[in-house]
mmCIF file of C-alpha atoms and ligand atoms in Angstrom:
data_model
loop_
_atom_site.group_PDB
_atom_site.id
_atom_site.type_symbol
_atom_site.label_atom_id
_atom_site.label_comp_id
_atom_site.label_asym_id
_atom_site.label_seq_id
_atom_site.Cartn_x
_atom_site.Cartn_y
_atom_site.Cartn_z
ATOM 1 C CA UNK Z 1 -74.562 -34.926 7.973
ATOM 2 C CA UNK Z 2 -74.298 -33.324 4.740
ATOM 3 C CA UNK Z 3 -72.490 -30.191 4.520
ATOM 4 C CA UNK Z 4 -73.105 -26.668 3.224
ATOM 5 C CA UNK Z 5 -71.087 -25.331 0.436
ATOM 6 C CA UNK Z 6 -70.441 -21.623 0.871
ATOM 7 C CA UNK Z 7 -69.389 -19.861 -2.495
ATOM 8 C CA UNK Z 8 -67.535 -16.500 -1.494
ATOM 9 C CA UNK Z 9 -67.706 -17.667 2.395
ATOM 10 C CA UNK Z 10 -64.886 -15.125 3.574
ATOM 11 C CA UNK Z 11 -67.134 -12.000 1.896
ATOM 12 C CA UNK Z 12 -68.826 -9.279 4.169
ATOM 13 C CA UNK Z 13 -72.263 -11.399 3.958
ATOM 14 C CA UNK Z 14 -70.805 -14.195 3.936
ATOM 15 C CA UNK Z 15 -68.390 -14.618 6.772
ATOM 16 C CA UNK Z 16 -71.731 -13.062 8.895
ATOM 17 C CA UNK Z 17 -73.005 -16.041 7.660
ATOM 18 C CA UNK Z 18 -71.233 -18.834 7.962
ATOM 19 C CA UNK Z 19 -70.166 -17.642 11.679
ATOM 20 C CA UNK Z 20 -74.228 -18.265 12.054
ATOM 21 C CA UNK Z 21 -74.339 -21.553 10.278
ATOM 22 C CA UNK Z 22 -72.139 -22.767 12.428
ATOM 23 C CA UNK Z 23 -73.566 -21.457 15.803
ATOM 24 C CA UNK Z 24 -76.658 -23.443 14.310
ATOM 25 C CA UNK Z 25 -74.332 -26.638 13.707
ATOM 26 C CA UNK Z 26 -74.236 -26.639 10.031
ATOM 27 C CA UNK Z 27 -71.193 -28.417 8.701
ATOM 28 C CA UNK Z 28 -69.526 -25.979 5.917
ATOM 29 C CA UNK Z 29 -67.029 -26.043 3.506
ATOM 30 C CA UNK Z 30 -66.233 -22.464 2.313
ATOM 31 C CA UNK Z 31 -64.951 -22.152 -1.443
ATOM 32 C CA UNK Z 32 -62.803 -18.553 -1.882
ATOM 33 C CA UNK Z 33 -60.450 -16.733 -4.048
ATOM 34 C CA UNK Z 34 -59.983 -13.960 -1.604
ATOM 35 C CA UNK Z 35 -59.883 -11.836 -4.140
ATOM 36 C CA UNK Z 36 -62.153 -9.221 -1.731
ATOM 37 C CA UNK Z 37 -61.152 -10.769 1.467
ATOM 38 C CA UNK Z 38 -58.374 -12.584 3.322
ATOM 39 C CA UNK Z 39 -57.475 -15.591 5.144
ATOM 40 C CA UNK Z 40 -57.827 -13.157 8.533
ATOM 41 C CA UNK Z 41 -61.477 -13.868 7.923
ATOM 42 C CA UNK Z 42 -61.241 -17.303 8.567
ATOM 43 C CA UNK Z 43 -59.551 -16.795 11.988
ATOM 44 C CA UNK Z 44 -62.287 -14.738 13.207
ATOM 45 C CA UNK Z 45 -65.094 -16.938 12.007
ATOM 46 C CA UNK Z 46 -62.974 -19.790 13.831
ATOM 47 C CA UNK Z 47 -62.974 -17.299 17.213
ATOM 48 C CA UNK Z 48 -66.175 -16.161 16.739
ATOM 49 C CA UNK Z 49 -67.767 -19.795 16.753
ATOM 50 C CA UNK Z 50 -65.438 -21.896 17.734
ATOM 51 C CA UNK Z 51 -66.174 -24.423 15.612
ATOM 52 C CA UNK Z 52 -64.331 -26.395 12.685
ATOM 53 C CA UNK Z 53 -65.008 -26.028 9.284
ATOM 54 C CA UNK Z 54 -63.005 -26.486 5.981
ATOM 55 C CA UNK Z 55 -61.462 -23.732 3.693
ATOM 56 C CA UNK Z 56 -60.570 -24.358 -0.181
ATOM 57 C CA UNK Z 57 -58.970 -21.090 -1.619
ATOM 58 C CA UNK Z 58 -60.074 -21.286 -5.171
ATOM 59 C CA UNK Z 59 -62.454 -19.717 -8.124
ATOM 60 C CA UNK Z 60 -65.910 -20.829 -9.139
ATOM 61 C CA UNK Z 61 -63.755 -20.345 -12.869
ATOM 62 C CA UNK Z 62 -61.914 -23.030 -12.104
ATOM 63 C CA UNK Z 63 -63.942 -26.204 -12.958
ATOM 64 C CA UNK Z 64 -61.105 -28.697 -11.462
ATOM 65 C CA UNK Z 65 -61.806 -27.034 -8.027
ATOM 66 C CA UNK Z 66 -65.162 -27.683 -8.505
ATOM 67 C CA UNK Z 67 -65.136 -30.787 -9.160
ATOM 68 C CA UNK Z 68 -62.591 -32.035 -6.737
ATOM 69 C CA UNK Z 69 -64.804 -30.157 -3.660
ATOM 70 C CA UNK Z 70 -67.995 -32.226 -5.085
ATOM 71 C CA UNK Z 71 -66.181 -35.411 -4.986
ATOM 72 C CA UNK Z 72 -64.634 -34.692 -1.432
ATOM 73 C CA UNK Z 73 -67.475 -33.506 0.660
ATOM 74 C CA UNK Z 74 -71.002 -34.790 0.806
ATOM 75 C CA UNK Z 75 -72.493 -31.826 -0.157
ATOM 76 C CA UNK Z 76 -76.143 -31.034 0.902
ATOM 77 C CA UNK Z 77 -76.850 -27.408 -0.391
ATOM 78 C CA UNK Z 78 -74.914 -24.342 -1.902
ATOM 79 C CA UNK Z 79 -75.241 -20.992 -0.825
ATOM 80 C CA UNK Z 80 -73.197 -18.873 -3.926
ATOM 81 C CA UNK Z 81 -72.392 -15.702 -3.008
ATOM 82 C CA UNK Z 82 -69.030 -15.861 -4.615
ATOM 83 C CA UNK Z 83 -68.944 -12.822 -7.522
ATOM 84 C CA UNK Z 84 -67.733 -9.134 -7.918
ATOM 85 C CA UNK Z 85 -70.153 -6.438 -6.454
ATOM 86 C CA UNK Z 86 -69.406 -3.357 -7.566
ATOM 87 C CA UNK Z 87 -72.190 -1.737 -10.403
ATOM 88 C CA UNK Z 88 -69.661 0.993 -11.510
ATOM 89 C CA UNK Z 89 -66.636 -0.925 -12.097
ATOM 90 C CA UNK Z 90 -69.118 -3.755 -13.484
ATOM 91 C CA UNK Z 91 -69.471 -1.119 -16.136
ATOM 92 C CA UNK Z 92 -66.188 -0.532 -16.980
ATOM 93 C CA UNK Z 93 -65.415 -3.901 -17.025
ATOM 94 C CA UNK Z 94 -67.947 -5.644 -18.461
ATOM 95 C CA UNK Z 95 -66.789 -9.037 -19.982
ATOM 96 C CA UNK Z 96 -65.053 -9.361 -16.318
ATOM 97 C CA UNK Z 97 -67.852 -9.386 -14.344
ATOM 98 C CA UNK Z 98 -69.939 -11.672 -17.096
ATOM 99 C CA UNK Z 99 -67.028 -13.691 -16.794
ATOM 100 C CA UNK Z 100 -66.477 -14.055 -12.997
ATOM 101 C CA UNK Z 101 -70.212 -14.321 -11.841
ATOM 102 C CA UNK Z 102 -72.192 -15.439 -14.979
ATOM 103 C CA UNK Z 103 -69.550 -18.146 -15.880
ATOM 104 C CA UNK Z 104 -68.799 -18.481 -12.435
ATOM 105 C CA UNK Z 105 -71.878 -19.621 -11.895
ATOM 106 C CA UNK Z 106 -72.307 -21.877 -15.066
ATOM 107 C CA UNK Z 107 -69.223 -24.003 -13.903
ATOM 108 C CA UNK Z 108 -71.223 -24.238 -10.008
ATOM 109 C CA UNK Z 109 -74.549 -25.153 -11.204
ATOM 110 C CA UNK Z 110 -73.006 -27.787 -13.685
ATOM 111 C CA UNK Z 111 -70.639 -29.647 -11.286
ATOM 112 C CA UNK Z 112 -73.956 -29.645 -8.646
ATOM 113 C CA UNK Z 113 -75.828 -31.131 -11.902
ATOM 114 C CA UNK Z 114 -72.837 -33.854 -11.612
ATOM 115 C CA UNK Z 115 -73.068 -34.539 -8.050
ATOM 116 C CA UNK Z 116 -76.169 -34.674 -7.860
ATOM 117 C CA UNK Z 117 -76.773 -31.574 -5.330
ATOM 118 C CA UNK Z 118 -80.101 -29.717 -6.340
ATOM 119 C CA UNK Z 119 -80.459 -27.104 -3.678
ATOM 120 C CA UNK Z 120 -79.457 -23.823 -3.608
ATOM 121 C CA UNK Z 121 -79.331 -20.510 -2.157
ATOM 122 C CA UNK Z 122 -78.561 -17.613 -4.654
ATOM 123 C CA UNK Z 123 -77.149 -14.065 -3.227
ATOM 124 C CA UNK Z 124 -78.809 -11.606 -5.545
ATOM 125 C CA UNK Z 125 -79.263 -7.979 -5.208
ATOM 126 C CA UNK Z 126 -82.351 -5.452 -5.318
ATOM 127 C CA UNK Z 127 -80.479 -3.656 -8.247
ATOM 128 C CA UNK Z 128 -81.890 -6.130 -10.777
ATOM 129 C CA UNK Z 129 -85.006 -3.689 -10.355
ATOM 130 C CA UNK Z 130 -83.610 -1.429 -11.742
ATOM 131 C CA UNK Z 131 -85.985 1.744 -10.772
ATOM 132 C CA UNK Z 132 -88.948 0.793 -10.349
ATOM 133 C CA UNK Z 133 -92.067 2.886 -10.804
ATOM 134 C CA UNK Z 134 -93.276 2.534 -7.517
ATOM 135 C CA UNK Z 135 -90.641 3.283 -4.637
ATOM 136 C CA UNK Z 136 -91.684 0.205 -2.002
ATOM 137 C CA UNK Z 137 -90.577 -2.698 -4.166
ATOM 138 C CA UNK Z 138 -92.533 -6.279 -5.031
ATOM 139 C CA UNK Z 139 -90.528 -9.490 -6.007
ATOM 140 C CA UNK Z 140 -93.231 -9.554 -8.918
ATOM 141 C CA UNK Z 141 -91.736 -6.031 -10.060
ATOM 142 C CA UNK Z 142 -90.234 -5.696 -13.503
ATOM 143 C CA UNK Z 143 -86.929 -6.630 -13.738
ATOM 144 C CA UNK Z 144 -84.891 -3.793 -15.551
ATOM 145 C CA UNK Z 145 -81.340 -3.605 -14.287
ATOM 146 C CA UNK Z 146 -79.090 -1.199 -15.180
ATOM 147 C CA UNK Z 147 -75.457 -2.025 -14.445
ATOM 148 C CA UNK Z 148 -73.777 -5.042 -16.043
ATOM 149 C CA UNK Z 149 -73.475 -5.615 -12.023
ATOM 150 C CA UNK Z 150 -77.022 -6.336 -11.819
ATOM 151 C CA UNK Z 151 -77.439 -8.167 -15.097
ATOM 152 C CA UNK Z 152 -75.509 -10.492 -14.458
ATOM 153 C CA UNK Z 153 -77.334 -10.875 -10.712
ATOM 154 C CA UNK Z 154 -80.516 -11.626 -13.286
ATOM 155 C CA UNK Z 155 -79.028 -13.491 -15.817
ATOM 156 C CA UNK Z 156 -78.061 -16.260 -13.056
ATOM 157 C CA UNK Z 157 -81.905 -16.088 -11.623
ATOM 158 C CA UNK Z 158 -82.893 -16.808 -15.349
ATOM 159 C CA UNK Z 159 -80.166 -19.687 -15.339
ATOM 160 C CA UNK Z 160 -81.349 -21.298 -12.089
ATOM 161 C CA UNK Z 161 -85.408 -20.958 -13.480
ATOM 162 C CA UNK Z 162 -84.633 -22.718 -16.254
ATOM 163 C CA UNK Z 163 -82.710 -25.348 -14.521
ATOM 164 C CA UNK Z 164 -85.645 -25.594 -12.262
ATOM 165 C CA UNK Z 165 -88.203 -25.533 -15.305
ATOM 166 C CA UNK Z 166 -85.855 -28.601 -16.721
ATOM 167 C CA UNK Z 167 -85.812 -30.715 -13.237
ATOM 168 C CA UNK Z 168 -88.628 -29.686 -10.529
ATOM 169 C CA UNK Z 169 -86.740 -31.802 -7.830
ATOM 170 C CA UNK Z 170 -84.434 -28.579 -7.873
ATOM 171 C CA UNK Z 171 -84.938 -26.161 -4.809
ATOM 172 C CA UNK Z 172 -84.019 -22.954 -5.659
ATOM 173 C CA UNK Z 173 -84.050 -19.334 -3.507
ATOM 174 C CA UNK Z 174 -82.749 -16.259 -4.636
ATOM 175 C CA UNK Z 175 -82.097 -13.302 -1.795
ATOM 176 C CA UNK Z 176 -82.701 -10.319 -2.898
ATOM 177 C CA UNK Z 177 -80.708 -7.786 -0.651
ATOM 178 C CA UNK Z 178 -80.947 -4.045 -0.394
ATOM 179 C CA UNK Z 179 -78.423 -1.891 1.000
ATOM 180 C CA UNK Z 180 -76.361 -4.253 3.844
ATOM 181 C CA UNK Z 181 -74.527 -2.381 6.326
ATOM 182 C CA UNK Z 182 -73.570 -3.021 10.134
ATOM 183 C CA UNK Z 183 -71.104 -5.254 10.860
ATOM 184 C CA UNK Z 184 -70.745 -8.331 13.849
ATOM 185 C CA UNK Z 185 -71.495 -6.959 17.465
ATOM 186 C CA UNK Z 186 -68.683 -7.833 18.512
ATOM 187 C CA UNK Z 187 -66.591 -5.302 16.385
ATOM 188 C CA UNK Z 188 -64.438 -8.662 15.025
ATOM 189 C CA UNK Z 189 -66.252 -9.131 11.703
ATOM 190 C CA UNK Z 190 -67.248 -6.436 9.072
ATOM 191 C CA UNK Z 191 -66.859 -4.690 5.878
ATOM 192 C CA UNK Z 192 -63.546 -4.031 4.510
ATOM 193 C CA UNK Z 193 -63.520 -2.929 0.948
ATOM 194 C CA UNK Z 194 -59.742 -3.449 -0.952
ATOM 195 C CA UNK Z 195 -59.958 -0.043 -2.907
ATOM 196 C CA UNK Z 196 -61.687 3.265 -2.138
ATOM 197 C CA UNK Z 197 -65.378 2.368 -1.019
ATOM 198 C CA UNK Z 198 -68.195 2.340 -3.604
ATOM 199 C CA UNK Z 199 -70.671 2.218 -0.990
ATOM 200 C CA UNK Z 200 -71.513 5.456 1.491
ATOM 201 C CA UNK Z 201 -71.235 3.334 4.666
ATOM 202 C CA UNK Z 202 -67.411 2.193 4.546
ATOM 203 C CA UNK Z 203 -66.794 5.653 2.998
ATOM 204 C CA UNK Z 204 -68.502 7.375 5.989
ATOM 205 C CA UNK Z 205 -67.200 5.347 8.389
ATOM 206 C CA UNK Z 206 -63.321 5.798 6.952
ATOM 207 C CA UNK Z 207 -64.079 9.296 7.140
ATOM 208 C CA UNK Z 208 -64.704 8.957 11.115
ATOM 209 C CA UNK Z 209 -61.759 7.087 11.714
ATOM 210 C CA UNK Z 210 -59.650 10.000 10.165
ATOM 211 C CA UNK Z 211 -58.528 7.754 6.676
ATOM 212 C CA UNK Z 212 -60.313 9.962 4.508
ATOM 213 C CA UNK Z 213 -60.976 14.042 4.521
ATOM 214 C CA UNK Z 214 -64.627 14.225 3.735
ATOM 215 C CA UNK Z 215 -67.741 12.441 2.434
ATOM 216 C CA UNK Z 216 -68.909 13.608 -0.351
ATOM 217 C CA UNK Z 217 -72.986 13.486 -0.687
ATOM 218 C CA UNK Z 218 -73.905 12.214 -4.659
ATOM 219 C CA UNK Z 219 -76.967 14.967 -5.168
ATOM 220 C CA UNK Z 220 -79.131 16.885 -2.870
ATOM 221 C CA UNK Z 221 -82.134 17.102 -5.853
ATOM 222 C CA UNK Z 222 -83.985 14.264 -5.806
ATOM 223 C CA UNK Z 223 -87.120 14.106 -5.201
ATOM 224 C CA UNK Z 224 -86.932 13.196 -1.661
ATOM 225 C CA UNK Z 225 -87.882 15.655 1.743
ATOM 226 C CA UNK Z 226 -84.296 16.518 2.067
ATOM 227 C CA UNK Z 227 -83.177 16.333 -2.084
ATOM 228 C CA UNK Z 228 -80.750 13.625 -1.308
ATOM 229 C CA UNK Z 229 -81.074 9.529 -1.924
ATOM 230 C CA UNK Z 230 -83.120 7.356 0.085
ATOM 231 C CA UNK Z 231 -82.323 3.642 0.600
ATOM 232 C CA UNK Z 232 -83.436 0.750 2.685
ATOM 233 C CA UNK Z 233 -80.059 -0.423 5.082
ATOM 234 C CA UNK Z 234 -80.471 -3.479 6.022
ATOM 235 C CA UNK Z 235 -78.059 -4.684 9.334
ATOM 236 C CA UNK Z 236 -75.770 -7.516 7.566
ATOM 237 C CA UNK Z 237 -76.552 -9.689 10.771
ATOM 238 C CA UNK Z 238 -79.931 -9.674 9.846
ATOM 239 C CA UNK Z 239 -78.868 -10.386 5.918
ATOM 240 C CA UNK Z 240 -77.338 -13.533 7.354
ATOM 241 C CA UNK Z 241 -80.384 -14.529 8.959
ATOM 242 C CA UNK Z 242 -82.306 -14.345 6.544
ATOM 243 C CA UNK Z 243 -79.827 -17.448 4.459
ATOM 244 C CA UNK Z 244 -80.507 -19.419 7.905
ATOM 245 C CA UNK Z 245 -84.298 -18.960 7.284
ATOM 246 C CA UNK Z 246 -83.998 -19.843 3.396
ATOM 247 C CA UNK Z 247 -81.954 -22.695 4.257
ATOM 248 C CA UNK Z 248 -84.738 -24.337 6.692
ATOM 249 C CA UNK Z 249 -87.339 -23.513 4.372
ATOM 250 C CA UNK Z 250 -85.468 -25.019 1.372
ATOM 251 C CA UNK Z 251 -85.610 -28.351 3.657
ATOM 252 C CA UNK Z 252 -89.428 -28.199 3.959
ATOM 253 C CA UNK Z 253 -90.565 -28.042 0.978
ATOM 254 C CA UNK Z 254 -90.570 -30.422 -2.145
ATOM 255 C CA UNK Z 255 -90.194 -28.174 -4.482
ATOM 256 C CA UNK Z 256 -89.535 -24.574 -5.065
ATOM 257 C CA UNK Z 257 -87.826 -21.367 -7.254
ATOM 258 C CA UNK Z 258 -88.805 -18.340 -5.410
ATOM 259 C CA UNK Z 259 -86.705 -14.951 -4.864
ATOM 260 C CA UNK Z 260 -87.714 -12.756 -1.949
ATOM 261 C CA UNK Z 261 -86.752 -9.249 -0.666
ATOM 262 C CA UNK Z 262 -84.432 -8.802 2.286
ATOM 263 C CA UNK Z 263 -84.598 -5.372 3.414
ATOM 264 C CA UNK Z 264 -86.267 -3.769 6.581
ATOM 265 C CA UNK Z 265 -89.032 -2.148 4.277
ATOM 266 C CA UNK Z 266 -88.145 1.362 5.435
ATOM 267 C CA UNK Z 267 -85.843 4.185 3.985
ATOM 268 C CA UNK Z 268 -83.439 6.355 5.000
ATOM 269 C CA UNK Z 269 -81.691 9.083 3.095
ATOM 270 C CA UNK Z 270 -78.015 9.791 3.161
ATOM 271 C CA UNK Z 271 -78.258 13.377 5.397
ATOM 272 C CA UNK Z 272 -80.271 10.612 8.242
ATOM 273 C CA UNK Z 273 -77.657 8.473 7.989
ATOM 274 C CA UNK Z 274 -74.478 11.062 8.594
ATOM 275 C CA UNK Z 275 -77.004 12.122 11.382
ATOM 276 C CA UNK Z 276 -77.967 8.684 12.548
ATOM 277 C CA UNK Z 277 -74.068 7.916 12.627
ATOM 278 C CA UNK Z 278 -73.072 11.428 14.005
ATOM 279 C CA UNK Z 279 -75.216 10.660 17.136
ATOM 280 C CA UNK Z 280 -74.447 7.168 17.787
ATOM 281 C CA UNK Z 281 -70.061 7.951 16.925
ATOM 282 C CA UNK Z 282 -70.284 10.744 19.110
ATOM 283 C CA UNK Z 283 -67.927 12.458 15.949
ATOM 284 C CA UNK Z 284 -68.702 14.862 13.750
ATOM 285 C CA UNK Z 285 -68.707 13.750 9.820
ATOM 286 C CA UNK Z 286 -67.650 16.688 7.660
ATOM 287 C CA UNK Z 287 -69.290 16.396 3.912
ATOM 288 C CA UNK Z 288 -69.708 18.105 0.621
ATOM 289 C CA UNK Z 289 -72.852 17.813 -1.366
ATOM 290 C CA UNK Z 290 -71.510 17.165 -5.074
ATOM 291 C CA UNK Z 291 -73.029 16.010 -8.328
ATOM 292 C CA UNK Z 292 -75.392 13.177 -8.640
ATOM 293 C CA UNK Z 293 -73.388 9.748 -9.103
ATOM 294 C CA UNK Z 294 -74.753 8.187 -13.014
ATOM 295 C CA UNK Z 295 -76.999 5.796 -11.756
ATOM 296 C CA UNK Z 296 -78.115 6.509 -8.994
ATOM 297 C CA UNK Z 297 -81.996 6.466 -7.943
ATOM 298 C CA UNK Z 298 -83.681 8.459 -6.054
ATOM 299 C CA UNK Z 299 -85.021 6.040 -3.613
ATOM 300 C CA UNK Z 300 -86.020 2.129 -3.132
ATOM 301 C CA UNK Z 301 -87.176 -0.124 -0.148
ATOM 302 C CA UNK Z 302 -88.390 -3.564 -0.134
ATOM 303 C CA UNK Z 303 -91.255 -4.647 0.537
ATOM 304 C CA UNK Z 304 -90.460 -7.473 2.900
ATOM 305 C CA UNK Z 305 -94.270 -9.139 3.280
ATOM 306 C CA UNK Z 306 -93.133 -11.770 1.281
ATOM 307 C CA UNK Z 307 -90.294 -13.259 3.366
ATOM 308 C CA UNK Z 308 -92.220 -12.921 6.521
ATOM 309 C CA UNK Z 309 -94.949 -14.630 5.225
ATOM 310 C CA UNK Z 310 -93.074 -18.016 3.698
ATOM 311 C CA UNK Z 311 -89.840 -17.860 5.180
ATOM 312 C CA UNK Z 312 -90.552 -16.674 8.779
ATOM 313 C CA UNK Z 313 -88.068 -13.938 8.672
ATOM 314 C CA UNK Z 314 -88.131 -10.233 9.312
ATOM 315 C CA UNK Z 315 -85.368 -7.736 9.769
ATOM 316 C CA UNK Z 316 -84.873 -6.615 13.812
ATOM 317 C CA UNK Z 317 -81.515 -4.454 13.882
ATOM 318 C CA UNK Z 318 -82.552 -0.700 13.720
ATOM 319 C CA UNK Z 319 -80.579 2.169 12.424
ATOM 320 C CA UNK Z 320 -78.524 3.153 15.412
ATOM 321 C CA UNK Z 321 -77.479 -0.092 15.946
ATOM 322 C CA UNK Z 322 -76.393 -0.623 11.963
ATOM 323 C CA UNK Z 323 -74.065 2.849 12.564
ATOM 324 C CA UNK Z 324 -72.991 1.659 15.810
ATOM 325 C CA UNK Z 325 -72.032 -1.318 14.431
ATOM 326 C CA UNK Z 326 -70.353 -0.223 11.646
ATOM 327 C CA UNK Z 327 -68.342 2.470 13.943
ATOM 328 C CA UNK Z 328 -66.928 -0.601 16.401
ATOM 329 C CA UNK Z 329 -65.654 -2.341 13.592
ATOM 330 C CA UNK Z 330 -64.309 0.321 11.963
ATOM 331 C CA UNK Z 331 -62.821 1.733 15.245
ATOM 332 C CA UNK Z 332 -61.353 -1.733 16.266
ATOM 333 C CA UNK Z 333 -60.068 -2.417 12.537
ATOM 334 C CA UNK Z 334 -58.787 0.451 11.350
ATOM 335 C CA UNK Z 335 -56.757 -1.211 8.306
ATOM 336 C CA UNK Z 336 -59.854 -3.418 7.919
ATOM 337 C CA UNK Z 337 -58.801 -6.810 8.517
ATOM 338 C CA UNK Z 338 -54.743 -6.013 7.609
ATOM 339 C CA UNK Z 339 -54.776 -4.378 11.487
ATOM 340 C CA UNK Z 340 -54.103 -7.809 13.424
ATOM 341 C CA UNK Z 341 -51.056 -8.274 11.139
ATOM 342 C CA UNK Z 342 -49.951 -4.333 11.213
HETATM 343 C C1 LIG G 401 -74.946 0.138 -4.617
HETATM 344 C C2 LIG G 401 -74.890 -0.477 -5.997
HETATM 345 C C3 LIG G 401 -75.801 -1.669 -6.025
HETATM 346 C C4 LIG G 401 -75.482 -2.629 -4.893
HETATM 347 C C5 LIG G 401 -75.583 -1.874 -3.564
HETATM 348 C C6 LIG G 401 -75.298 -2.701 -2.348
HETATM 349 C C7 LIG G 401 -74.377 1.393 -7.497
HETATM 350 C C8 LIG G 401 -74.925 2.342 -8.533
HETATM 351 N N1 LIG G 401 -75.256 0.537 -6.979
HETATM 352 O O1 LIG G 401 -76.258 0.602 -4.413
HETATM 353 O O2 LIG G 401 -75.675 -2.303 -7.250
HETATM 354 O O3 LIG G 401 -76.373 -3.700 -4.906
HETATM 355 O O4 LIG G 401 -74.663 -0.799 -3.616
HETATM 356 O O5 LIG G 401 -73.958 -2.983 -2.193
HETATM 357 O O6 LIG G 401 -73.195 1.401 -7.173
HETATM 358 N N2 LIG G 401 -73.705 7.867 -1.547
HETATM 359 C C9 LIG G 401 -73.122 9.090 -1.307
HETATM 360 N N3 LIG G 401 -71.774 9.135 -1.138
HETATM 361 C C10 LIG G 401 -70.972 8.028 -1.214
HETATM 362 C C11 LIG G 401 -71.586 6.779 -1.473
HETATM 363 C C12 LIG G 401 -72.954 6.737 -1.644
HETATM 364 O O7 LIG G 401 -73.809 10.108 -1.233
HETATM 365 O O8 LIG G 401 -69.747 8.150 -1.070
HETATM 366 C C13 LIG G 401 -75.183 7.801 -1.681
HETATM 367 C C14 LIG G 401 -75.661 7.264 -3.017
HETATM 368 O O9 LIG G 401 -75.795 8.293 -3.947
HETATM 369 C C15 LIG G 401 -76.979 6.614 -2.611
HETATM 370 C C16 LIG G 401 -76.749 6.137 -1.175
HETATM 371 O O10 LIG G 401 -75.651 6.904 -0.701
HETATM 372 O O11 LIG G 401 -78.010 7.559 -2.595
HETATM 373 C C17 LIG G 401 -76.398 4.672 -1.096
HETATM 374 O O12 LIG G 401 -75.313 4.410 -1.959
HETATM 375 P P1 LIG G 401 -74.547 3.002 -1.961
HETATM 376 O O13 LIG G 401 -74.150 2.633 -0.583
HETATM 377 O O14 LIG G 401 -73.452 3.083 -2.973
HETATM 378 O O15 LIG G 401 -75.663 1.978 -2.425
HETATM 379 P P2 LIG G 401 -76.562 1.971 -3.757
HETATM 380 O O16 LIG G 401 -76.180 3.038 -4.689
HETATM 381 O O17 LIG G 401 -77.974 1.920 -3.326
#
């Protein structure tokens, strides 16, 4: 059996994922810098499935990796979710992030060229909309990012096209994810951001557990029913999924370069979510509504028609259990995954 590469396998989505590849008997071989994660990760995806897989600790910059995995393993199909995520620090540091995940990237795509492995899974992002006119979001939208974050998340789209347009035997799906939150049921896998969290769920959720003294809300004038943002939070259980379903379709077909939405197709603004959390917690979450964040949109949710209808797949975690499964995680790991070591 051939096995799955998995590009940035010890990641939030990704460890979700391979845990699932592996309850579904996938053979994987996970390629990782740990630059976001740690080798804890791997532990837990071993516990969680119980089932072997390989581990390379290395960067998609470094071509000799590359190459040496390609020669090793017999590999069927990439899923690349190995890059930095964050749109404000992509910003700061732009030649970086153009670096790490457009060059990255280059250096993948060429040594699957050499090996001879044409399909692919590509983690993008719903910020290489941009903001869109219309707030429930097509795959045939514009695309108009904004960060260097997301440019770069549509640069390597563009890439893969062409390298589709040059050899139609490639297969090629791109996932476009909106806001993932949630973490494994079981508390044992979940989000655990190295510096102070970007994103409002792993800042909310440190503010529970007593690390941090308050959330603070980015704008309460927008033009949504309560003034503050509105996003579509998608469980990250569901996110990994969704590769499962893109990986079985990629084996149908003959040919194909198609991106698709994975979100739940509804919204939710920030003030639902503290309440959403507050009530499943059980703990109050003190805030402060302060300036807008530069940005920022007001709000964005996918529409999701398209993945049901080819790939099969549709979101089924709600909001409750996204906060409550954010909350065990964060309960059980305080220190993120540095707690079974502390
Ligand atoms: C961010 C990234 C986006 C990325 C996505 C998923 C930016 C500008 N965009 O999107 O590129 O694909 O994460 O990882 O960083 N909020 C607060 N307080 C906080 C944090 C967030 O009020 O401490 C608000 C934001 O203003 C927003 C909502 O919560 O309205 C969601 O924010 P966030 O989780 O950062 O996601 P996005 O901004 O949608």
């Amino acid at each position: 059996m051939k096995k799955i590469l998995v590009t940035g396998g010890t990641g939030y989505i990704g460890s979700h994922t391979v845990v699932k590849l592996l309850e579904a008997n996938y053979e994987v071989v996970i390629l990782d810098n740990l630059s976001n994660s740690s080798m804890e990760v791997n532990e837990r995806i071993n516990f969680l499935a119980n089932k072997r897989f390989d581990f390379i600790k290395g960067d998609i910059r470094d071509k000799k990796i590359l190459e040496s995995i390609f020669k090793k393993y017999q590999i069927g199909v990439v899923i690349h979710f190995a890059g930095s995520k964050s749109a404000t620090e992509s910003d700061i540091n732009p030649l970086e992030y153009y670096e790490n995940n457009v060059i990255g990237s280059l250096n993948l795509f060429k040594e699957m060229l050499k090996a001879d492995v044409k399909k692919i899974v590509f983690s993008s992002s719903a910020t290489v909309y941009g903001e869109p006119k219309e707030k429930k979001c097509k795959e045939n939208f514009p695309l108009l990012p904004t960060s260097v974050y997301g440019k770069t998340k549509l640069i390597i789209e563009n890439i893969l096209t062409d390298i589709q347009k040059a050899n139609h035997k490639w297969k090629i799906i791109n996932l476009r994810y909106f806001n993932p939150i949630g973490a494994h049921p079981s508390g044992i896998l979940g989000e655990d951001p190295k510096n102070i969290p970007n994103n409002l769920l792993p800042f909310l959720t440190q503010v529970a557990v007593g690390k941090r003294e308050k959330l603070l809300v980015f704008g309460n004038t927008y033009n949504t029913f309560d003034g503050t943002g509105k996003r579509d939070f998608i469980h990250v259980e569901d996110l990994a999924s969704g590769h499962i379903a893109a990986l079985k379709y990629l084996e149908k077909v003959d040919e194909i370069n198609m991106s698709f939405n994975l979100g739940t197709g509804k919204s939710y603004s920030v003030l639902e979510i503290i309440n959403a959390f507050e009530k499943c917690s059980g703990m109050n979450i003190p805030y402060e509504i302060v300036d807008k964040r530069l940005g920022d949109i007001s709000e964005l949710y996918a529409d999701t028609s398209l993945a049901k209808k080819i790939l099969g797949w549709q979101a089924k975690f709600n909001i409750s259990q996204m906060c409550e499964d954010a909350w065990r995680w964060q309960k059980m790991n305080p220190e993120g995954y540095s707690t079974a070591s502390s």
